[in-house]
Coordinates of C-alpha atoms in Angstrom, one line a residue:
Chain D
M1 CA 27.1 -11.3 -13.7
A2 CA 28.3 -8.8 -11.2
K3 CA 25.8 -7.4 -8.8
K4 CA 24.5 -3.9 -9.6
I5 CA 25.2 -1.4 -6.8
I6 CA 22.3 0.7 -5.5
A7 CA 22.2 3.9 -3.5
T8 CA 19.0 5.6 -2.2
A9 CA 18.2 8.9 -0.6
S10 CA 15.3 10.8 0.8
L11 CA 15.6 14.5 0.2
S12 CA 12.5 16.6 0.9
G13 CA 10.3 13.6 1.2
C14 CA 8.5 11.7 4.0
F15 CA 10.2 8.4 3.6
G16 CA 7.0 7.0 2.3
C17 CA 8.7 5.9 -1.0
H18 CA 11.3 4.0 1.0
M19 CA 8.4 2.4 3.0
S20 CA 6.7 1.4 -0.3
F21 CA 10.1 0.0 -1.5
L22 CA 10.1 -2.2 1.6
D23 CA 6.5 -3.3 0.6
I24 CA 8.2 -5.7 -1.9
D25 CA 8.1 -7.9 1.2
A26 CA 9.9 -11.3 0.7
K27 CA 11.1 -10.2 -2.7
I28 CA 13.8 -8.3 -0.8
L29 CA 15.5 -11.7 -0.6
D30 CA 15.6 -11.9 -4.4
L31 CA 16.7 -8.3 -4.5
I32 CA 19.9 -8.9 -2.5
E33 CA 20.7 -11.6 -5.0
L34 CA 20.5 -9.0 -7.7
V35 CA 22.0 -5.9 -6.1
E36 CA 24.3 -4.6 -3.5
F37 CA 23.4 -1.5 -1.4
N38 CA 25.8 1.4 -1.0
K39 CA 24.9 4.8 0.5
S40 CA 21.3 4.4 1.7
P41 CA 19.1 4.8 4.8
I42 CA 18.3 1.1 4.4
D43 CA 21.9 -0.1 5.4
D44 CA 22.8 3.2 7.0
I45 CA 25.9 3.8 4.9
K46 CA 26.3 7.6 5.1
K47 CA 28.9 8.3 2.4
F48 CA 29.5 6.8 -1.0
T49 CA 32.3 4.2 -0.8
K50 CA 32.3 3.3 -4.5
Q51 CA 30.7 4.2 -7.9
C52 CA 27.1 3.1 -8.0
D53 CA 25.0 1.9 -10.9
I54 CA 21.6 3.0 -9.8
G55 CA 20.5 5.9 -7.6
L56 CA 17.0 6.2 -6.3
I57 CA 15.9 9.7 -5.2
E58 CA 12.9 10.3 -3.1
G59 CA 11.8 13.9 -2.5
G60 CA 12.4 17.2 -4.2
C61 CA 14.9 19.9 -3.2
C62 CA 13.8 22.4 -0.6
N63 CA 17.2 23.4 0.9
D64 CA 20.8 23.6 -0.1
E65 CA 21.7 20.3 1.7
N66 CA 19.2 18.6 -0.6
V67 CA 20.9 20.1 -3.6
H68 CA 24.4 19.1 -2.5
N69 CA 23.1 15.6 -1.8
L70 CA 21.5 15.4 -5.2
L71 CA 24.7 16.6 -7.0
D72 CA 26.6 14.0 -5.0
F73 CA 24.3 11.3 -6.2
R74 CA 24.5 12.5 -9.8
K75 CA 28.3 12.3 -9.6
N76 CA 28.3 8.8 -8.1
C77 CA 25.5 7.1 -9.9
K78 CA 25.4 6.0 -13.5
V79 CA 21.6 6.0 -13.6
L80 CA 19.5 8.3 -11.5
V81 CA 15.8 7.6 -10.9
S82 CA 13.2 10.1 -9.5
V83 CA 10.9 8.1 -7.2
G84 CA 7.6 9.5 -6.2
E85 CA 5.6 12.8 -6.7
C86 CA 7.9 14.9 -4.5
A87 CA 11.0 14.0 -6.6
I88 CA 9.0 14.5 -9.8
M89 CA 7.2 17.7 -9.1
G90 CA 8.0 18.8 -5.6
G91 CA 4.9 17.1 -4.1
L92 CA 3.2 18.4 -1.0
P93 CA 6.3 20.4 0.1
A94 CA 5.9 22.4 -3.2
L95 CA 2.5 23.7 -2.0
R96 CA 4.6 26.5 -0.6
N97 CA 5.8 27.4 -4.1
M98 CA 2.9 29.8 -4.6
V99 CA 3.7 31.7 -1.4
P100 CA 6.8 34.1 -1.2
L101 CA 9.5 32.6 1.1
Q102 CA 9.4 35.6 3.4
E103 CA 5.6 35.1 4.0
C104 CA 6.2 31.4 4.5
L105 CA 8.8 31.8 7.2
E106 CA 6.8 34.6 9.0
E107 CA 3.8 32.4 9.1
A108 CA 5.8 29.4 10.4
Y109 CA 7.8 31.2 13.0
L110 CA 6.2 34.5 13.8
N111 CA 2.5 34.8 13.0
G112 CA 1.1 31.3 13.0
P113 CA -1.4 30.6 15.8
T114 CA 0.9 28.0 17.5
V115 CA 4.0 30.2 17.5
R116 CA 2.6 33.7 17.9
D117 CA 2.7 33.8 21.7
C118 CA 5.8 31.8 22.4
N119 CA 8.4 33.2 20.0
E120 CA 9.1 36.2 22.2
N121 CA 12.3 37.4 20.5
K122 CA 10.7 37.0 17.1
I123 CA 13.4 34.8 15.7
I124 CA 13.4 33.0 12.4
P125 CA 15.9 30.1 12.9
N126 CA 19.2 31.3 11.3
D127 CA 21.9 29.2 12.8
P128 CA 24.7 28.6 10.3
E129 CA 24.5 24.9 11.0
L130 CA 21.0 24.8 9.6
P131 CA 20.5 24.0 5.8
K132 CA 19.5 27.2 3.9
I133 CA 16.0 27.0 2.6
L134 CA 15.5 27.6 -1.1
N135 CA 13.1 30.2 -2.6
K136 CA 10.9 27.3 -3.7
V137 CA 10.8 23.5 -3.8
Y138 CA 12.4 22.2 -7.0
P139 CA 11.7 18.9 -8.8
C140 CA 15.0 16.9 -9.0
H141 CA 15.1 17.1 -12.8
E142 CA 15.3 20.9 -12.6
I143 CA 18.6 20.5 -10.7
V144 CA 20.4 17.6 -12.3
K145 CA 19.7 15.2 -15.2
I146 CA 17.4 12.5 -14.2
D147 CA 17.2 9.4 -16.3
Y148 CA 13.9 7.7 -15.2
F149 CA 10.8 8.7 -13.3
L150 CA 8.5 6.5 -11.2
P151 CA 5.3 8.4 -10.3
G152 CA 3.0 7.7 -7.3
C153 CA 2.6 8.9 -3.8
P154 CA 4.1 6.6 -3.1
P155 CA 4.9 4.6 -6.2
T156 CA 3.5 1.1 -5.8
A157 CA 5.9 -1.6 -4.6
E158 CA 5.2 -3.4 -7.8
L159 CA 6.3 -0.5 -9.9
I160 CA 9.5 0.0 -7.9
W161 CA 10.3 -3.7 -8.1
N162 CA 9.6 -4.0 -11.8
A163 CA 11.8 -0.9 -12.5
L164 CA 14.6 -2.2 -10.3
V165 CA 14.6 -5.6 -12.0
T166 CA 14.6 -3.9 -15.4
L167 CA 17.5 -1.7 -14.4
A168 CA 19.5 -4.5 -12.8
T169 CA 19.0 -7.2 -15.4
G170 CA 18.0 -5.4 -18.6
A171 CA 14.7 -7.2 -18.8
E172 CA 11.8 -5.5 -20.5
L173 CA 9.9 -3.1 -18.2
K174 CA 6.5 -4.3 -17.1
L175 CA 4.0 -1.5 -16.5
P176 CA 0.6 -3.0 -15.6
Y177 CA -2.2 -0.3 -15.6
E178 CA -2.8 -0.4 -11.9
S179 CA 0.9 0.0 -11.0
V180 CA 1.3 3.5 -12.3
R181 CA -0.5 6.0 -10.0
F182 CA -0.1 9.7 -9.3
D183 CA -1.6 9.5 -5.8
Chain W
M1 CA -32.9 9.8 -40.6
A2 CA -30.0 9.3 -43.0
F3 CA -27.2 7.0 -42.1
V4 CA -23.6 7.6 -43.4
K5 CA -20.6 5.4 -43.7
F6 CA -17.2 6.6 -42.6
I7 CA -13.8 5.2 -41.8
V8 CA -11.8 5.5 -38.5
D9 CA -8.3 4.0 -38.5
G10 CA -9.3 1.8 -41.4
K11 CA -12.4 0.4 -39.7
E12 CA -15.7 0.9 -41.5
C13 CA -18.2 2.7 -39.3
M14 CA -21.8 3.7 -39.6
S15 CA -23.8 6.5 -37.8
E16 CA -26.4 9.1 -38.3
E17 CA -25.5 12.0 -40.5
G18 CA -24.5 15.2 -38.8
K19 CA -23.7 13.5 -35.5
Q20 CA -20.7 14.7 -33.5
L21 CA -17.7 12.7 -34.6
V22 CA -16.7 11.8 -31.0
E23 CA -20.2 10.4 -30.4
A24 CA -20.4 8.6 -33.8
A25 CA -17.0 6.9 -33.1
K26 CA -18.2 5.9 -29.6
E27 CA -21.3 4.2 -31.2
N28 CA -18.8 2.1 -33.2
N29 CA -16.7 1.2 -30.1
I30 CA -13.9 3.7 -31.0
Y31 CA -12.7 5.9 -28.2
I32 CA -11.5 9.4 -29.1
P33 CA -10.1 11.0 -25.9
T34 CA -11.8 14.2 -24.8
L35 CA -11.4 16.7 -22.0
C36 CA -13.5 19.8 -22.7
N37 CA -16.2 17.8 -24.4
Y38 CA -19.1 16.4 -22.4
P39 CA -22.0 14.4 -23.7
G40 CA -25.2 16.4 -23.9
I41 CA -23.8 19.9 -23.9
P42 CA -22.7 22.1 -26.8
P43 CA -19.1 21.3 -27.9
K44 CA -16.4 24.0 -27.6
G45 CA -13.2 22.5 -29.0
S46 CA -10.9 24.2 -26.6
C47 CA -8.6 21.5 -25.3
R48 CA -7.7 20.0 -28.7
I49 CA -7.1 16.6 -27.3
C50 CA -9.7 15.0 -29.6
T51 CA -7.8 16.2 -32.6
V52 CA -8.1 13.7 -35.5
L53 CA -6.9 13.8 -39.1
I54 CA -9.7 14.0 -41.6
S55 CA -8.3 13.2 -45.0
G56 CA -4.9 14.2 -43.5
R57 CA -6.0 17.5 -42.1
P58 CA -6.3 18.1 -38.4
A59 CA -9.7 18.8 -36.9
T60 CA -11.3 18.5 -33.4
A61 CA -13.6 15.5 -33.3
C62 CA -16.0 17.2 -30.8
T63 CA -16.9 20.1 -33.1
T64 CA -16.9 18.1 -36.4
K65 CA -20.0 16.5 -37.7
V66 CA -19.8 13.2 -39.4
T67 CA -20.5 13.1 -43.2
E68 CA -20.6 10.3 -45.8
G69 CA -17.2 8.8 -46.7
M70 CA -15.1 10.7 -44.1
D71 CA -11.7 9.1 -43.8
I72 CA -10.4 9.6 -40.2
Q73 CA -7.2 8.8 -38.5
S74 CA -7.3 8.8 -34.7
A75 CA -5.1 6.3 -32.9
V76 CA -1.9 7.0 -34.9
P77 CA 1.4 7.6 -33.2
E78 CA 1.6 11.3 -34.4
L79 CA -1.7 12.1 -32.8
E80 CA -1.1 10.0 -29.6
S81 CA 2.1 11.8 -29.0
F82 CA 0.4 15.2 -29.6
R83 CA -2.4 14.2 -27.1
K84 CA 0.2 13.2 -24.5
S85 CA 1.8 16.6 -24.9
V86 CA -1.6 18.3 -24.3
V87 CA -1.9 16.4 -21.0
E88 CA 1.6 17.2 -20.0
I89 CA 1.1 20.9 -20.7
L90 CA -2.0 21.0 -18.6
F91 CA -0.2 19.2 -15.7
A92 CA 2.7 21.7 -15.9
E93 CA 0.6 24.8 -16.4
G94 CA -1.6 24.5 -13.2
N95 CA -0.9 23.2 -9.7
H96 CA -2.0 19.6 -9.9
F97 CA -1.2 18.0 -6.6
C98 CA -2.8 14.6 -7.2
P99 CA -1.9 13.1 -3.7
S100 CA -4.0 15.9 -2.0
C101 CA -6.9 16.2 -4.5
E102 CA -10.3 14.9 -3.7
K103 CA -11.0 14.1 -7.3
S104 CA -7.9 11.9 -7.6
G105 CA -9.0 8.5 -9.1
N106 CA -12.0 10.1 -10.7
C107 CA -10.1 12.8 -12.6
E108 CA -10.2 12.7 -16.4
L109 CA -6.9 14.6 -16.7
Q110 CA -5.2 12.2 -14.4
A111 CA -6.8 9.2 -16.2
L112 CA -5.4 10.5 -19.5
G113 CA -2.0 10.8 -17.8
Y114 CA -2.4 7.1 -17.0
K115 CA -3.6 6.2 -20.5
Y116 CA -0.5 7.8 -22.0
T117 CA 1.8 6.5 -19.2
M118 CA 2.9 10.0 -18.4
M119 CA 5.8 9.5 -16.0
V120 CA 6.7 13.2 -15.8
P121 CA 5.5 16.2 -17.9
D122 CA 8.1 17.2 -20.5
F123 CA 7.6 20.8 -19.7
P124 CA 8.8 22.9 -16.7
Y125 CA 6.3 23.4 -13.9
M126 CA 5.0 26.9 -13.7
F127 CA 3.6 26.9 -10.2
P128 CA 1.3 29.9 -10.8
K129 CA -0.2 31.7 -7.8
R130 CA -3.9 30.9 -7.9
E131 CA -6.7 31.3 -5.3
V132 CA -9.0 28.7 -3.6
E133 CA -12.5 30.0 -3.1
A134 CA -13.7 28.1 -0.1
W135 CA -16.3 30.6 1.0
H136 CA -19.2 29.6 -1.3
P137 CA -21.8 27.8 0.8
K138 CA -22.3 24.7 -1.5
L139 CA -19.2 24.6 -3.7
L140 CA -15.5 24.9 -3.5
K141 CA -13.6 26.4 -6.4
D142 CA -9.9 25.6 -6.7
H143 CA -8.4 27.7 -9.4
N144 CA -5.1 25.8 -9.1
R145 CA -6.7 22.8 -10.7
C146 CA -9.0 24.5 -13.3
I147 CA -8.1 23.7 -16.9
L148 CA -10.7 26.3 -18.3
C149 CA -12.6 23.7 -20.3
K150 CA -15.8 25.6 -19.8
R151 CA -17.9 22.5 -19.2
C152 CA -19.4 24.0 -16.0
I153 CA -20.4 27.2 -17.8
R154 CA -22.0 25.3 -20.7
G155 CA -23.6 22.6 -18.6
I156 CA -24.7 23.7 -15.2
H157 CA -27.8 25.9 -14.8
N158 CA -30.1 26.6 -11.9
N159 CA -33.9 26.1 -11.9
D160 CA -34.4 29.5 -13.6
G161 CA -32.0 28.5 -16.4
K162 CA -29.3 30.8 -15.2
T163 CA -25.7 29.8 -15.4
L164 CA -23.7 29.5 -12.1
F165 CA -20.3 29.9 -13.7
A166 CA -18.7 32.6 -15.8
Y167 CA -15.3 33.6 -17.2
G168 CA -13.5 36.4 -15.4
K169 CA -10.3 38.3 -16.4
R170 CA -8.4 37.7 -19.6
G171 CA -5.3 36.1 -21.2
D172 CA -3.1 34.1 -18.8
K173 CA -5.2 35.4 -15.9
L174 CA -8.4 33.9 -17.3
L175 CA -10.4 32.0 -14.6
I176 CA -13.8 30.6 -14.1
N177 CA -15.8 32.3 -11.3
I178 CA -18.8 31.0 -9.4
D179 CA -21.7 33.5 -9.2
P180 CA -22.3 33.9 -5.4
E181 CA -26.0 34.8 -5.9
T182 CA -27.2 31.9 -8.1
S183 CA -25.0 29.3 -6.4
K184 CA -25.8 30.0 -2.8
D185 CA -29.0 27.9 -2.6
I186 CA -28.5 25.2 -5.2
S187 CA -29.6 21.7 -4.4
D188 CA -27.1 19.1 -3.3
E189 CA -27.9 17.2 -6.6
L190 CA -26.9 20.2 -8.7
A191 CA -23.7 20.6 -6.6
Q192 CA -22.9 17.0 -7.2
Q193 CA -23.6 17.3 -10.9
A194 CA -21.2 20.3 -11.1
M195 CA -18.5 18.3 -9.4
D196 CA -19.1 15.3 -11.6
M197 CA -19.1 17.4 -14.8
C198 CA -15.7 19.0 -13.9
P199 CA -13.0 16.9 -15.5
V200 CA -10.5 17.8 -12.8
G201 CA -10.9 18.7 -9.1
A202 CA -11.6 22.4 -9.7
I203 CA -15.2 22.2 -8.5
I204 CA -15.7 20.3 -5.3
R205 CA -19.0 19.8 -3.6
K206 CA -18.7 20.8 0.0
E207 CA -19.5 18.7 3.1
K208 CA -19.1 15.4 1.4
G209 CA -15.8 14.0 0.2
F210 CA -13.7 10.9 -0.3
A211 CA -16.9 8.8 -0.4
V212 CA -15.4 6.1 -2.7
P213 CA -12.4 4.3 -1.3
I214 CA -9.1 3.9 -3.2
G215 CA -9.3 0.9 -5.4
R216 CA -13.0 1.4 -6.3
R217 CA -12.7 4.8 -7.9
K218 CA -13.6 5.3 -11.6
Y219 CA -10.1 4.9 -13.1
D220 CA -8.4 2.7 -10.5
K221 CA -8.8 -0.6 -12.4
M222 CA -9.7 0.3 -16.0
P223 CA -8.2 3.0 -18.3
I224 CA -10.3 5.8 -19.5
G225 CA -12.2 4.9 -22.6
S226 CA -12.0 1.2 -22.0
D227 CA -15.8 1.1 -21.5
V228 CA -16.2 2.4 -25.1
E229 CA -13.6 0.1 -26.8
E230 CA -14.4 -3.5 -27.6

């Protein structure tokens, strides 16, 4: 059986889900028997070099770069999985969703106690090179079609492993009670 | 005291006549999920998660009293999928950030999410703008997490029998307020009781938090209702 090809990305996340992924410890040796990595921070491949079978997305979409990245993943992956609370519902970055964007930026760059006295020209960063921030943080499935969801902050290594084995081999998904967590 | 026989999912049960159906089922080791209902306080029937079919007709098990010969369906796929939807709606309607919530692990809404293996709510998130009242001396009220179950209004009273909580506003702006007068000098026990009674993390006792480590919280190892079921 040909190895399945995996790509992973961290959008507006903290890399905690990737860390939890690495918590599969020695099973990573079994994993490389099952799959081959393509675009991913794990092997540092920056661009898709071929069509992938499985895409794991960590983090939601908070700026236009995240959106482009996600669309790229949708185009290049047969199956896309939202991994973790941020990809599923925006997570902690989405705490700003209840505050208008203008107020958010003003607090962060003009009025906050740590910037109030040092931002003399009252500049909110606007270099064209910078990704443009969205009006709110979007869960991935509100931008593209997501096929599967793995909750948790981060999802347990056990859950990620079981899901990957299921996707790579077609085995039945095991979901022990303790492996599904929202925190 | 008269005893009656009734049937839940084909299992013959027995309980006192006129008992709340949720409690009567519990006596017979059958768990009917509840959110707004709390043992010992008057039922309200607002969350609808305890909906069962009595002779094929839907009714809330917390407001229904058990009578002789009742034929009840509870753990049937139709109702379980309905209950899962109720949980999903509540998750999408408020701002439930489990990773940053003190009640996480002891939260009944979250536990029901686990019970029904909710991976993601089937509804779009609303991200409503809600306030956090952190200025009360003993309690913290987070309206982001409140599911308006009214447990606190019905169940928490001070020494004079006065309620600490009340509804404010109407419609989709409905919220539960804390009375600043009656709540300012409540005992720590009552504050803890209010926090424990809240099914989510909307009422938090101040100055004490995260007392139980992850792994030893109420729903870390066992699903909600597993203490009732055989």
